[in-house]
Coordinates of N, CA and C in Angstrom, one line a residue:
M229 N 4.7 -9.9 18.7 CA 5.5 -8.8 18.2 C 5.7 -8.9 16.7
L230 N 5.8 -7.8 16.0 CA 6.1 -7.9 14.5 C 7.5 -8.2 14.3
R231 N 7.8 -9.0 13.3 CA 9.2 -9.3 13.0 C 9.7 -8.2 12.0
M232 N 10.8 -7.6 12.3 CA 11.2 -6.4 11.5 C 12.6 -6.6 11.0
T233 N 13.0 -5.9 9.9 CA 14.3 -5.9 9.4 C 14.7 -4.5 9.2
N234 N 16.0 -4.3 9.3 CA 16.6 -3.0 9.0 C 15.9 -1.8 9.7
E235 N 15.8 -2.0 11.1 CA 15.3 -0.9 11.9 C 16.1 0.3 11.8
Q236 N 15.5 1.5 11.6 CA 16.2 2.7 11.6 C 16.7 3.1 13.0
D237 N 17.9 3.6 13.1 CA 18.5 3.9 14.3 C 18.1 5.3 14.7
L238 N 16.9 5.5 15.2 CA 16.4 6.8 15.6 C 16.5 6.9 17.1
S239 N 16.9 8.1 17.6 CA 16.8 8.4 19.0 C 15.4 8.6 19.4
P240 N 15.0 8.5 20.7 CA 13.6 8.8 21.1 C 13.2 10.2 20.6
E241 N 14.1 11.2 20.7 CA 13.7 12.5 20.3 C 13.5 12.5 18.7
E242 N 14.3 11.9 18.0 CA 14.1 11.8 16.5 C 12.8 11.1 16.2
H243 N 12.5 10.0 16.9 CA 11.3 9.3 16.6 C 10.1 10.2 16.9
E244 N 10.2 11.0 18.0 CA 9.1 11.8 18.3 C 8.9 12.9 17.3
I245 N 10.0 13.5 16.7 CA 9.9 14.5 15.7 C 9.2 13.9 14.4
A246 N 9.6 12.7 14.0 CA 9.0 12.0 12.9 C 7.5 11.7 13.1
S247 N 7.2 11.3 14.3 CA 5.8 11.0 14.6 C 4.9 12.2 14.6
R248 N 5.5 13.3 15.1 CA 4.7 14.5 15.2 C 4.5 15.1 13.8
F249 N 5.5 15.0 12.9 CA 5.4 15.5 11.6 C 4.4 14.6 10.8
H250 N 4.4 13.3 11.1 CA 3.4 12.4 10.5 C 2.0 12.8 10.8
Q251 N 1.8 13.1 12.1 CA 0.5 13.5 12.5 C 0.1 14.9 11.9
L252 N 1.0 15.8 11.8 CA 0.7 17.1 11.2 C 0.3 16.9 9.7
Y253 N 1.1 16.1 9.0 CA 0.9 15.9 7.6 C -0.5 15.2 7.4
Y254 N -0.8 14.3 8.3 CA -2.1 13.6 8.2 C -3.3 14.5 8.4
D255 N -3.2 15.3 9.5 CA -4.4 16.0 10.0 C -4.5 17.4 9.4
K256 N -3.4 18.1 9.0 CA -3.5 19.5 8.6 C -4.3 19.7 7.3
R257 N -5.2 20.6 7.4 CA -6.1 21.0 6.3 C -5.6 22.3 5.6
F258 N -5.7 22.3 4.3 CA -5.1 23.3 3.5 C -5.9 23.7 2.3
G259 N -5.9 25.0 1.9 CA -6.4 25.4 0.7 C -7.9 25.7 0.7
P260 N -8.5 26.1 -0.4 CA -9.9 26.5 -0.5 C -10.9 25.4 -0.1
G261 N -10.6 24.2 -0.4 CA -11.5 23.1 -0.1 C -11.3 22.6 1.3
N262 N -10.3 23.1 2.1 CA -10.1 22.7 3.4 C -9.9 21.2 3.6
H263 N -9.3 20.6 2.5 CA -9.0 19.2 2.6 C -7.7 18.9 3.2
R264 N -7.5 17.7 3.8 CA -6.2 17.4 4.3 C -5.1 17.4 3.2
I265 N -3.9 17.7 3.6 CA -2.8 17.8 2.6 C -2.7 16.6 1.7
W266 N -2.7 15.4 2.4 CA -2.5 14.1 1.6 C -3.6 13.8 0.7
E267 N -4.8 14.4 1.0 CA -6.0 14.1 0.2 C -5.9 15.0 -1.1
Q268 N -4.9 15.9 -1.2 CA -4.8 16.8 -2.4 C -3.7 16.3 -3.3
T269 N -3.1 15.2 -3.1 CA -2.0 14.7 -4.0 C -2.6 14.2 -5.3
R270 N -2.0 14.5 -6.4 CA -2.4 14.1 -7.7 C -1.3 13.5 -8.5
W271 N -1.7 12.5 -9.3 CA -0.8 12.0 -10.3 C -1.5 12.1 -11.7
M272 N -0.9 13.0 -12.6 CA -1.4 13.2 -13.9 C -2.9 13.6 -13.8
G273 N -3.2 14.4 -12.7 CA -4.6 14.9 -12.5 C -5.5 14.0 -11.8
F274 N -5.1 12.8 -11.5 CA -6.0 11.8 -10.8 C -5.6 11.8 -9.3
P275 N -6.5 11.8 -8.4 CA -6.2 11.8 -6.9 C -5.5 10.5 -6.5
V276 N -4.5 10.7 -5.6 CA -3.7 9.6 -5.1 C -3.7 9.8 -3.5
L277 N -4.3 9.0 -2.8 CA -4.4 9.2 -1.3 C -3.2 8.5 -0.7
K278 N -2.0 9.0 -1.0 CA -0.7 8.5 -0.5 C 0.2 9.7 -0.3
T279 N 1.3 9.5 0.3 CA 2.4 10.5 0.4 C 3.3 10.3 -0.8
P280 N 3.9 11.3 -1.3 CA 4.9 11.2 -2.3 C 6.0 10.3 -1.9
A281 N 6.4 10.2 -0.6 CA 7.4 9.3 -0.2 C 7.1 7.9 -0.4
D282 N 5.8 7.5 -0.2 CA 5.4 6.1 -0.4 C 5.4 5.8 -1.9
L283 N 4.9 6.8 -2.7 CA 4.9 6.6 -4.2 C 6.4 6.4 -4.7
W284 N 7.3 7.1 -4.1 CA 8.7 6.9 -4.5 C 9.2 5.5 -4.2
I285 N 8.8 5.0 -3.0 CA 9.1 3.6 -2.6 C 8.5 2.6 -3.6
Y286 N 7.2 2.9 -4.0 CA 6.6 2.0 -5.0 C 7.5 2.0 -6.3
Q287 N 7.9 3.1 -6.7 CA 8.7 3.2 -7.9 C 10.0 2.3 -7.8
E288 N 10.6 2.4 -6.6 CA 11.9 1.6 -6.4 C 11.6 0.1 -6.4
I289 N 10.5 -0.2 -5.7 CA 10.1 -1.7 -5.7 C 9.8 -2.2 -7.1
L290 N 9.0 -1.4 -7.8 CA 8.6 -1.8 -9.2 C 9.8 -2.0 -10.0
F291 N 10.8 -1.1 -9.9 CA 12.0 -1.3 -10.7 C 12.8 -2.5 -10.3
E292 N 12.9 -2.7 -9.0 CA 13.7 -3.9 -8.5 C 13.0 -5.2 -8.9
I293 N 11.7 -5.3 -8.7 CA 11.0 -6.6 -8.8 C 10.6 -6.8 -10.3
K294 N 10.3 -5.7 -11.0 CA 9.7 -5.8 -12.3 C 8.6 -6.9 -12.4
P295 N 7.6 -6.7 -11.6 CA 6.6 -7.7 -11.5 C 5.8 -7.9 -12.9
D296 N 5.4 -9.1 -13.2 CA 4.5 -9.3 -14.3 C 3.1 -8.9 -14.0
L297 N 2.7 -8.9 -12.8 CA 1.4 -8.6 -12.4 C 1.4 -7.9 -11.0
V298 N 0.7 -6.7 -11.0 CA 0.4 -6.1 -9.7 C -1.1 -6.2 -9.5
I299 N -1.5 -6.7 -8.3 CA -3.0 -6.7 -7.9 C -3.2 -5.6 -6.9
E300 N -4.1 -4.7 -7.1 CA -4.4 -3.6 -6.2 C -5.8 -3.7 -5.8
T301 N -6.0 -3.7 -4.4 CA -7.4 -3.6 -3.9 C -7.7 -2.2 -3.5
G302 N -8.8 -1.6 -3.9 CA -9.1 -0.2 -3.6 C -8.6 0.7 -4.7
T303 N -9.4 0.8 -5.7 CA -9.1 1.7 -6.8 C -9.3 3.2 -6.6
Y304 N -10.4 3.5 -5.9 CA -10.8 4.9 -5.7 C -10.8 5.6 -7.0
A305 N -10.0 6.7 -7.1 CA -10.0 7.5 -8.3 C -8.9 7.1 -9.3
S306 N -8.2 6.0 -9.0 CA -7.3 5.4 -10.0 C -6.0 6.1 -10.1
G307 N -5.6 7.1 -9.3 CA -4.4 7.8 -9.4 C -3.2 6.8 -9.2
T308 N -3.2 6.0 -8.2 CA -2.2 5.0 -7.9 C -2.1 4.0 -9.1
T309 N -3.3 3.6 -9.5 CA -3.3 2.6 -10.6 C -2.6 3.1 -11.8
L310 N -2.9 4.4 -12.2 CA -2.2 5.0 -13.4 C -0.7 5.2 -13.1
F311 N -0.4 5.6 -11.9 CA 1.1 5.7 -11.6 C 1.8 4.4 -11.8
I312 N 1.3 3.3 -11.3 CA 1.9 2.0 -11.5 C 2.0 1.6 -13.0
A313 N 0.9 1.8 -13.7 CA 0.9 1.5 -15.1 C 1.9 2.3 -15.9
Q314 N 2.1 3.5 -15.6 CA 3.1 4.4 -16.3 C 4.5 4.0 -15.8
M315 N 4.7 3.6 -14.6 CA 6.0 3.1 -14.2 C 6.4 1.8 -15.0
M316 N 5.3 1.0 -15.2 CA 5.5 -0.2 -15.9 C 5.9 0.1 -17.4
D317 N 5.3 1.2 -17.9 CA 5.7 1.6 -19.3 C 7.2 1.9 -19.3
I318 N 7.7 2.6 -18.3 CA 9.2 3.0 -18.3 C 10.0 1.7 -18.1
I319 N 9.6 0.8 -17.2 CA 10.3 -0.4 -17.0 C 10.2 -1.4 -18.2
G320 N 9.1 -1.3 -18.8 CA 8.9 -2.2 -20.0 C 8.3 -3.6 -19.7
N321 N 7.6 -3.6 -18.6 CA 7.0 -4.9 -18.2 C 5.9 -4.7 -17.2
G322 N 4.8 -5.6 -17.3 CA 3.8 -5.7 -16.3 C 2.4 -5.2 -16.6
R323 N 1.5 -5.7 -15.9 CA 0.1 -5.3 -15.9 C -0.4 -5.1 -14.5
I324 N -1.5 -4.3 -14.3 CA -2.1 -4.1 -13.0 C -3.5 -4.4 -13.1
V325 N -4.0 -5.1 -12.2 CA -5.4 -5.4 -12.0 C -5.9 -4.7 -10.7
S326 N -6.9 -3.8 -10.8 CA -7.3 -3.0 -9.7 C -8.8 -3.4 -9.4
I327 N -9.0 -3.6 -8.1 CA -10.3 -4.1 -7.6 C -11.0 -3.1 -6.7
D328 N -12.3 -2.9 -6.9 CA -13.1 -2.0 -6.0 C -14.5 -2.3 -6.1
V329 N -15.3 -2.0 -5.0 CA -16.7 -2.4 -5.0 C -17.5 -1.4 -5.8
Q330 N -16.9 -0.2 -6.1 CA -17.6 0.8 -6.9 C -16.8 1.2 -8.1
T331 N -17.5 1.8 -9.0 CA -16.9 2.3 -10.2 C -17.2 3.8 -10.3
L332 N -16.1 4.6 -10.2 CA -16.3 6.1 -10.3 C -16.5 6.4 -11.8
S333 N -17.1 7.6 -12.0 CA -17.4 8.0 -13.4 C -16.1 8.3 -14.2
I334 N -15.1 8.8 -13.4 CA -13.8 9.1 -14.1 C -12.7 8.2 -13.6
R335 N -12.2 7.4 -14.5 CA -11.1 6.5 -14.1 C -10.0 6.6 -15.2
A336 N -8.8 6.5 -14.8 CA -7.7 6.5 -15.8 C -7.8 5.3 -16.7
Q337 N -7.6 5.5 -18.0 CA -7.6 4.4 -19.0 C -6.1 4.2 -19.5
H338 N -5.7 2.9 -19.5 CA -4.4 2.6 -19.9 C -4.3 1.2 -20.4
D339 N -3.5 0.9 -21.4 CA -3.5 -0.5 -21.9 C -3.0 -1.5 -20.8
R340 N -2.3 -1.1 -19.8 CA -1.8 -2.0 -18.8 C -2.8 -2.2 -17.7
I341 N -3.9 -1.5 -17.6 CA -4.8 -1.6 -16.5 C -6.1 -2.4 -16.9
T342 N -6.4 -3.3 -15.9 CA -7.7 -4.0 -15.9 C -8.4 -3.7 -14.6
Y343 N -9.7 -3.3 -14.7 CA -10.5 -3.0 -13.5 C -11.5 -4.2 -13.3
I344 N -11.6 -4.6 -12.0 CA -12.6 -5.6 -11.6 C -13.5 -4.9 -10.5
T345 N -14.8 -5.1 -10.7 CA -15.7 -4.6 -9.7 C -16.2 -5.7 -8.8
G346 N -16.0 -5.5 -7.5 CA -16.4 -6.5 -6.6 C -15.6 -6.3 -5.3
S347 N -16.0 -7.1 -4.3 CA -15.3 -7.0 -3.0 C -14.0 -7.8 -3.0
S348 N -12.9 -7.2 -2.5 CA -11.6 -7.9 -2.4 C -11.6 -8.9 -1.3
A349 N -12.7 -9.0 -0.5 CA -12.8 -10.1 0.4 C -13.5 -11.3 -0.1
D350 N -13.9 -11.2 -1.4 CA -14.7 -12.3 -2.1 C -13.7 -13.2 -2.8
A351 N -13.7 -14.5 -2.5 CA -12.8 -15.4 -3.1 C -12.9 -15.5 -4.7
A352 N -14.1 -15.3 -5.2 CA -14.3 -15.3 -6.6 C -13.7 -14.1 -7.3
V353 N -13.7 -13.0 -6.6 CA -13.0 -11.8 -7.1 C -11.5 -12.0 -7.1
A354 N -11.0 -12.5 -6.0 CA -9.6 -12.8 -5.9 C -9.1 -13.7 -7.0
N355 N -9.9 -14.7 -7.3 CA -9.6 -15.7 -8.3 C -9.6 -15.1 -9.7
A356 N -10.5 -14.1 -9.9 CA -10.6 -13.4 -11.2 C -9.3 -12.6 -11.4
A357 N -8.8 -12.0 -10.3 CA -7.6 -11.2 -10.4 C -6.4 -12.1 -10.7
A358 N -6.4 -13.3 -10.0 CA -5.3 -14.2 -10.1 C -5.2 -14.8 -11.5
A359 N -6.3 -14.9 -12.2 CA -6.3 -15.4 -13.5 C -5.5 -14.7 -14.5
H360 N -5.1 -13.4 -14.1 CA -4.3 -12.6 -15.0 C -2.8 -12.9 -14.8
L361 N -2.5 -13.7 -13.9 CA -1.1 -14.1 -13.6 C -0.7 -15.3 -14.5
K362 N 0.3 -15.1 -15.3 CA 0.7 -16.2 -16.2 C 1.6 -17.2 -15.4
P363 N 1.6 -18.5 -15.8 CA 2.5 -19.4 -15.1 C 4.0 -18.9 -15.1
E364 N 4.6 -19.1 -13.9 CA 5.9 -18.6 -13.7 C 6.1 -17.1 -13.6
G365 N 4.9 -16.4 -13.7 CA 5.0 -14.9 -13.6 C 5.2 -14.5 -12.1
S366 N 5.7 -13.3 -12.0 CA 5.9 -12.7 -10.7 C 4.7 -11.7 -10.3
C367 N 4.4 -11.7 -9.1 CA 3.2 -10.9 -8.6 C 3.5 -10.1 -7.4
L368 N 3.0 -8.9 -7.4 CA 3.1 -8.0 -6.2 C 1.7 -7.6 -5.9
V369 N 1.3 -7.5 -4.6 CA 0.0 -7.2 -4.2 C 0.0 -6.0 -3.3
I370 N -1.0 -5.1 -3.5 CA -1.2 -3.9 -2.7 C -2.6 -3.9 -2.1
L371 N -2.8 -3.9 -0.8 CA -4.1 -3.9 -0.1 C -4.4 -2.5 0.3
D372 N -5.4 -1.9 -0.3 CA -5.7 -0.5 0.1 C -7.2 -0.3 -0.1
S373 N -8.1 -1.2 0.5 CA -9.5 -1.0 0.4 C -10.1 -0.7 1.8
D374 N -11.0 -1.4 2.2 CA -11.6 -1.3 3.5 C -10.5 -1.6 4.5
H375 N -10.2 -0.7 5.5 CA -9.1 -0.8 6.4 C -9.4 -1.4 7.8
T376 N -10.6 -2.0 7.9 CA -10.9 -2.6 9.2 C -10.1 -3.9 9.3
Q377 N -9.8 -4.3 10.5 CA -8.9 -5.4 10.7 C -9.5 -6.7 10.1
R378 N -10.8 -6.9 10.3 CA -11.4 -8.1 9.8 C -11.3 -8.2 8.3
H379 N -11.5 -7.1 7.6 CA -11.5 -7.1 6.1 C -10.1 -7.3 5.6
V380 N -9.1 -6.6 6.3 CA -7.7 -6.8 5.8 C -7.2 -8.2 6.1
E381 N -7.7 -8.8 7.2 CA -7.3 -10.2 7.4 C -7.9 -11.1 6.3
S382 N -9.1 -10.8 5.9 CA -9.7 -11.6 4.8 C -8.8 -11.5 3.5
E383 N -8.4 -10.2 3.2 CA -7.6 -10.0 2.0 C -6.3 -10.7 2.1
L384 N -5.6 -10.6 3.3 CA -4.3 -11.3 3.5 C -4.4 -12.8 3.2
K385 N -5.5 -13.4 3.7 CA -5.7 -14.8 3.5 C -5.9 -15.1 2.0
L386 N -6.6 -14.3 1.3 CA -6.9 -14.6 -0.1 C -5.7 -14.2 -1.1
F387 N -5.0 -13.1 -0.8 CA -4.0 -12.6 -1.7 C -2.5 -13.0 -1.4
S388 N -2.2 -13.3 -0.1 CA -0.8 -13.5 0.2 C -0.3 -14.7 -0.6
P389 N -1.0 -15.8 -0.8 CA -0.5 -16.9 -1.6 C -0.1 -16.5 -3.0
L390 N -0.6 -15.4 -3.6 CA -0.3 -15.0 -4.9 C 1.0 -14.3 -5.1
V391 N 1.6 -13.8 -3.9 CA 2.8 -13.0 -4.0 C 4.0 -14.0 -4.2
T392 N 4.8 -13.7 -5.1 CA 5.9 -14.6 -5.4 C 7.1 -14.3 -4.5
V393 N 8.0 -15.3 -4.3 CA 9.1 -15.1 -3.4 C 10.0 -14.0 -4.0
G394 N 10.4 -13.1 -3.0 CA 11.2 -11.9 -3.4 C 10.4 -10.7 -3.7
S395 N 9.1 -10.8 -3.9 CA 8.2 -9.7 -4.1 C 7.6 -9.2 -2.8
Y396 N 6.6 -8.4 -2.9 CA 6.0 -7.7 -1.8 C 4.5 -7.8 -1.7
L397 N 4.0 -7.9 -0.5 CA 2.6 -7.7 -0.1 C 2.5 -6.4 0.7
I398 N 2.0 -5.4 0.1 CA 2.0 -4.0 0.7 C 0.6 -3.8 1.4
V399 N 0.6 -3.6 2.7 CA -0.6 -3.3 3.4 C -0.6 -1.8 3.7
E400 N -1.6 -1.1 3.0 CA -1.6 0.3 3.1 C -2.4 0.8 4.4
D401 N -2.0 2.0 4.8 CA -2.7 2.7 5.9 C -2.7 2.0 7.2
S402 N -1.6 1.3 7.5 CA -1.4 0.7 8.8 C -1.0 1.8 9.9
N403 N -1.0 3.1 9.4 CA -0.7 4.2 10.4 C -1.9 4.5 11.2
V404 N -3.1 4.1 10.9 CA -4.3 4.4 11.6 C -4.4 3.6 12.9
N405 N -5.3 4.0 13.8 CA -5.5 3.5 15.1 C -4.3 3.7 16.0
G406 N -3.7 5.0 15.8 CA -2.7 5.4 16.7 C -1.3 5.0 16.3
H407 N -1.1 4.7 15.1 CA 0.3 4.2 14.6 C 0.9 5.1 13.6
P408 N 1.0 6.4 13.8 CA 0.6 7.2 15.0 C -0.7 8.1 14.8
V409 N -1.5 7.9 13.8 CA -2.6 8.8 13.5 C -3.9 8.1 13.8
Y410 N -5.0 8.9 13.7 CA -6.4 8.5 13.8 C -6.6 7.5 14.9
P411 N -6.3 7.8 16.2 CA -6.3 6.9 17.3 C -7.7 6.3 17.6
T412 N -8.7 6.9 17.1 CA -10.1 6.4 17.3 C -10.6 5.5 16.2
F413 N -9.8 5.1 15.3 CA -10.2 4.3 14.1 C -10.7 2.9 14.6
G414 N -10.0 2.3 15.5 CA -10.2 1.0 15.9 C -9.3 0.0 15.2
P415 N -9.3 -1.2 15.6 CA -8.3 -2.2 15.0 C -8.4 -2.2 13.5
G416 N -7.2 -2.1 12.9 CA -7.2 -1.9 11.4 C -6.0 -2.7 10.8
P417 N -5.4 -2.1 9.8 CA -4.3 -2.9 9.1 C -3.2 -3.3 9.9
Y418 N -2.7 -2.4 10.8 CA -1.6 -2.7 11.7 C -1.9 -4.0 12.5
E419 N -3.1 -4.0 13.1 CA -3.4 -5.2 13.9 C -3.6 -6.4 13.0
A420 N -4.1 -6.2 11.8 CA -4.2 -7.4 10.9 C -2.8 -7.9 10.5
I421 N -1.9 -7.0 10.3 CA -0.5 -7.5 10.0 C 0.1 -8.3 11.2
E422 N -0.1 -7.8 12.4 CA 0.3 -8.5 13.6 C -0.2 -9.9 13.7
S423 N -1.5 -10.1 13.4 CA -2.2 -11.4 13.5 C -1.7 -12.3 12.3
F424 N -1.5 -11.7 11.2 CA -1.0 -12.4 10.0 C 0.4 -13.0 10.2
L425 N 1.3 -12.2 10.7 CA 2.6 -12.6 10.9 C 2.8 -13.6 12.0
Q426 N 1.9 -13.7 12.9 CA 1.9 -14.7 14.0 C 1.7 -16.1 13.4
N427 N 1.1 -16.2 12.3 CA 0.7 -17.5 11.7 C 1.3 -17.7 10.3
N428 N 2.1 -16.8 9.8 CA 2.7 -16.9 8.5 C 4.2 -16.5 8.5
R429 N 5.0 -17.5 8.3 CA 6.5 -17.3 8.3 C 7.1 -17.0 7.0
N430 N 6.2 -16.8 6.0 CA 6.8 -16.6 4.6 C 7.1 -15.1 4.4
F431 N 6.6 -14.2 5.3 CA 6.8 -12.8 5.0 C 7.5 -12.1 6.2
I432 N 8.2 -11.0 6.0 CA 8.8 -10.2 7.0 C 8.6 -8.7 6.6
P433 N 8.3 -7.9 7.6 CA 8.2 -6.4 7.3 C 9.6 -5.9 6.9
D434 N 9.7 -5.2 5.8 CA 10.9 -4.7 5.4 C 11.0 -3.2 5.8
K435 N 11.6 -2.9 6.9 CA 11.7 -1.5 7.4 C 12.5 -0.6 6.6
S436 N 13.4 -1.2 5.7 CA 14.2 -0.3 4.8 C 13.3 0.5 3.9
R437 N 12.0 0.1 3.7 CA 11.1 0.8 2.8 C 10.4 2.0 3.5
E438 N 10.8 2.2 4.8 CA 10.3 3.3 5.5 C 11.5 4.3 5.7
K439 N 12.4 4.3 4.8 CA 13.6 5.1 5.0 C 13.4 6.6 5.0
F440 N 12.2 7.1 4.4 CA 12.0 8.5 4.4 C 11.3 9.0 5.7
L441 N 11.2 8.1 6.7 CA 10.8 8.4 8.1 C 9.3 8.6 8.2
V442 N 8.6 9.0 7.2 CA 7.1 9.1 7.3 C 6.5 8.2 6.2
S443 N 5.8 7.2 6.6 CA 5.1 6.3 5.7 C 3.7 6.0 6.2
W444 N 2.8 6.0 5.2 CA 1.4 5.6 5.6 C 1.3 4.1 5.9
N445 N 2.4 3.4 5.7 CA 2.4 1.9 5.8 C 3.4 1.3 6.8
P446 N 3.4 1.8 8.0 CA 4.4 1.3 9.0 C 4.2 -0.2 9.2
N447 N 5.3 -1.0 9.0 CA 5.4 -2.4 9.1 C 4.5 -3.1 8.0
G448 N 4.2 -2.3 7.0 CA 3.2 -2.8 5.9 C 3.9 -3.2 4.6
Y449 N 5.2 -3.0 4.5 CA 5.9 -3.5 3.3 C 6.4 -4.9 3.6
L450 N 5.6 -5.9 3.3 CA 5.9 -7.3 3.7 C 6.5 -8.0 2.5
R451 N 7.8 -8.4 2.7 CA 8.5 -9.0 1.7 C 8.4 -10.5 1.8
R452 N 8.1 -11.2 0.8 CA 8.0 -12.7 0.8 C 9.4 -13.3 0.7
T453 N 9.8 -14.1 1.7 CA 11.2 -14.6 1.7 C 11.2 -16.1 1.4
R454 N 10.1 -16.8 1.4 CA 10.1 -18.2 1.1 C 8.7 -18.6 0.7

């Protein structure tokens, strides 16, 4: 079982309402391109495959932690990367290193962003990202690349040691495989989190980060406590 903190006090009926809205938000297609709603989210013109609620939580965490380095796996179109860099501008601290196996022709450019091309399951790539962390610096990690359980487990093994005490290891898209969406996906991030927490006592899921009731990352906001 996952270790949880700050469980929301939802009745079965309220939980069902939140779950059904989550499924509607995830599956509903809208507009001329017939894309799903969450696939049409933009930050400064760049696609962000997240809910605004999770982006708001990112902002809260960034302000609280003020990390010196954020490592992001899964750049895609760099909308989240730019969002984080601009939040760092406001906070006045930090850099982000974003990792992806491919390089899209259009990517956000910003002084706080460094891109690395390669697999986030490759130890050499992880070491290249870690090289940007200064001694005694604080680090936050976001895993948002290949969402198969095996790949996420590899990422957790490589990147969890880089997260500093009090900071977060955020595992994205743990809502797939029926948690509560995309039930046919197969074992993914949620299952990788379960396996990881069985053998690692340094992290706990921070349920307070799911306070907006719908999050793409259920049990995925892992706070390092020791």
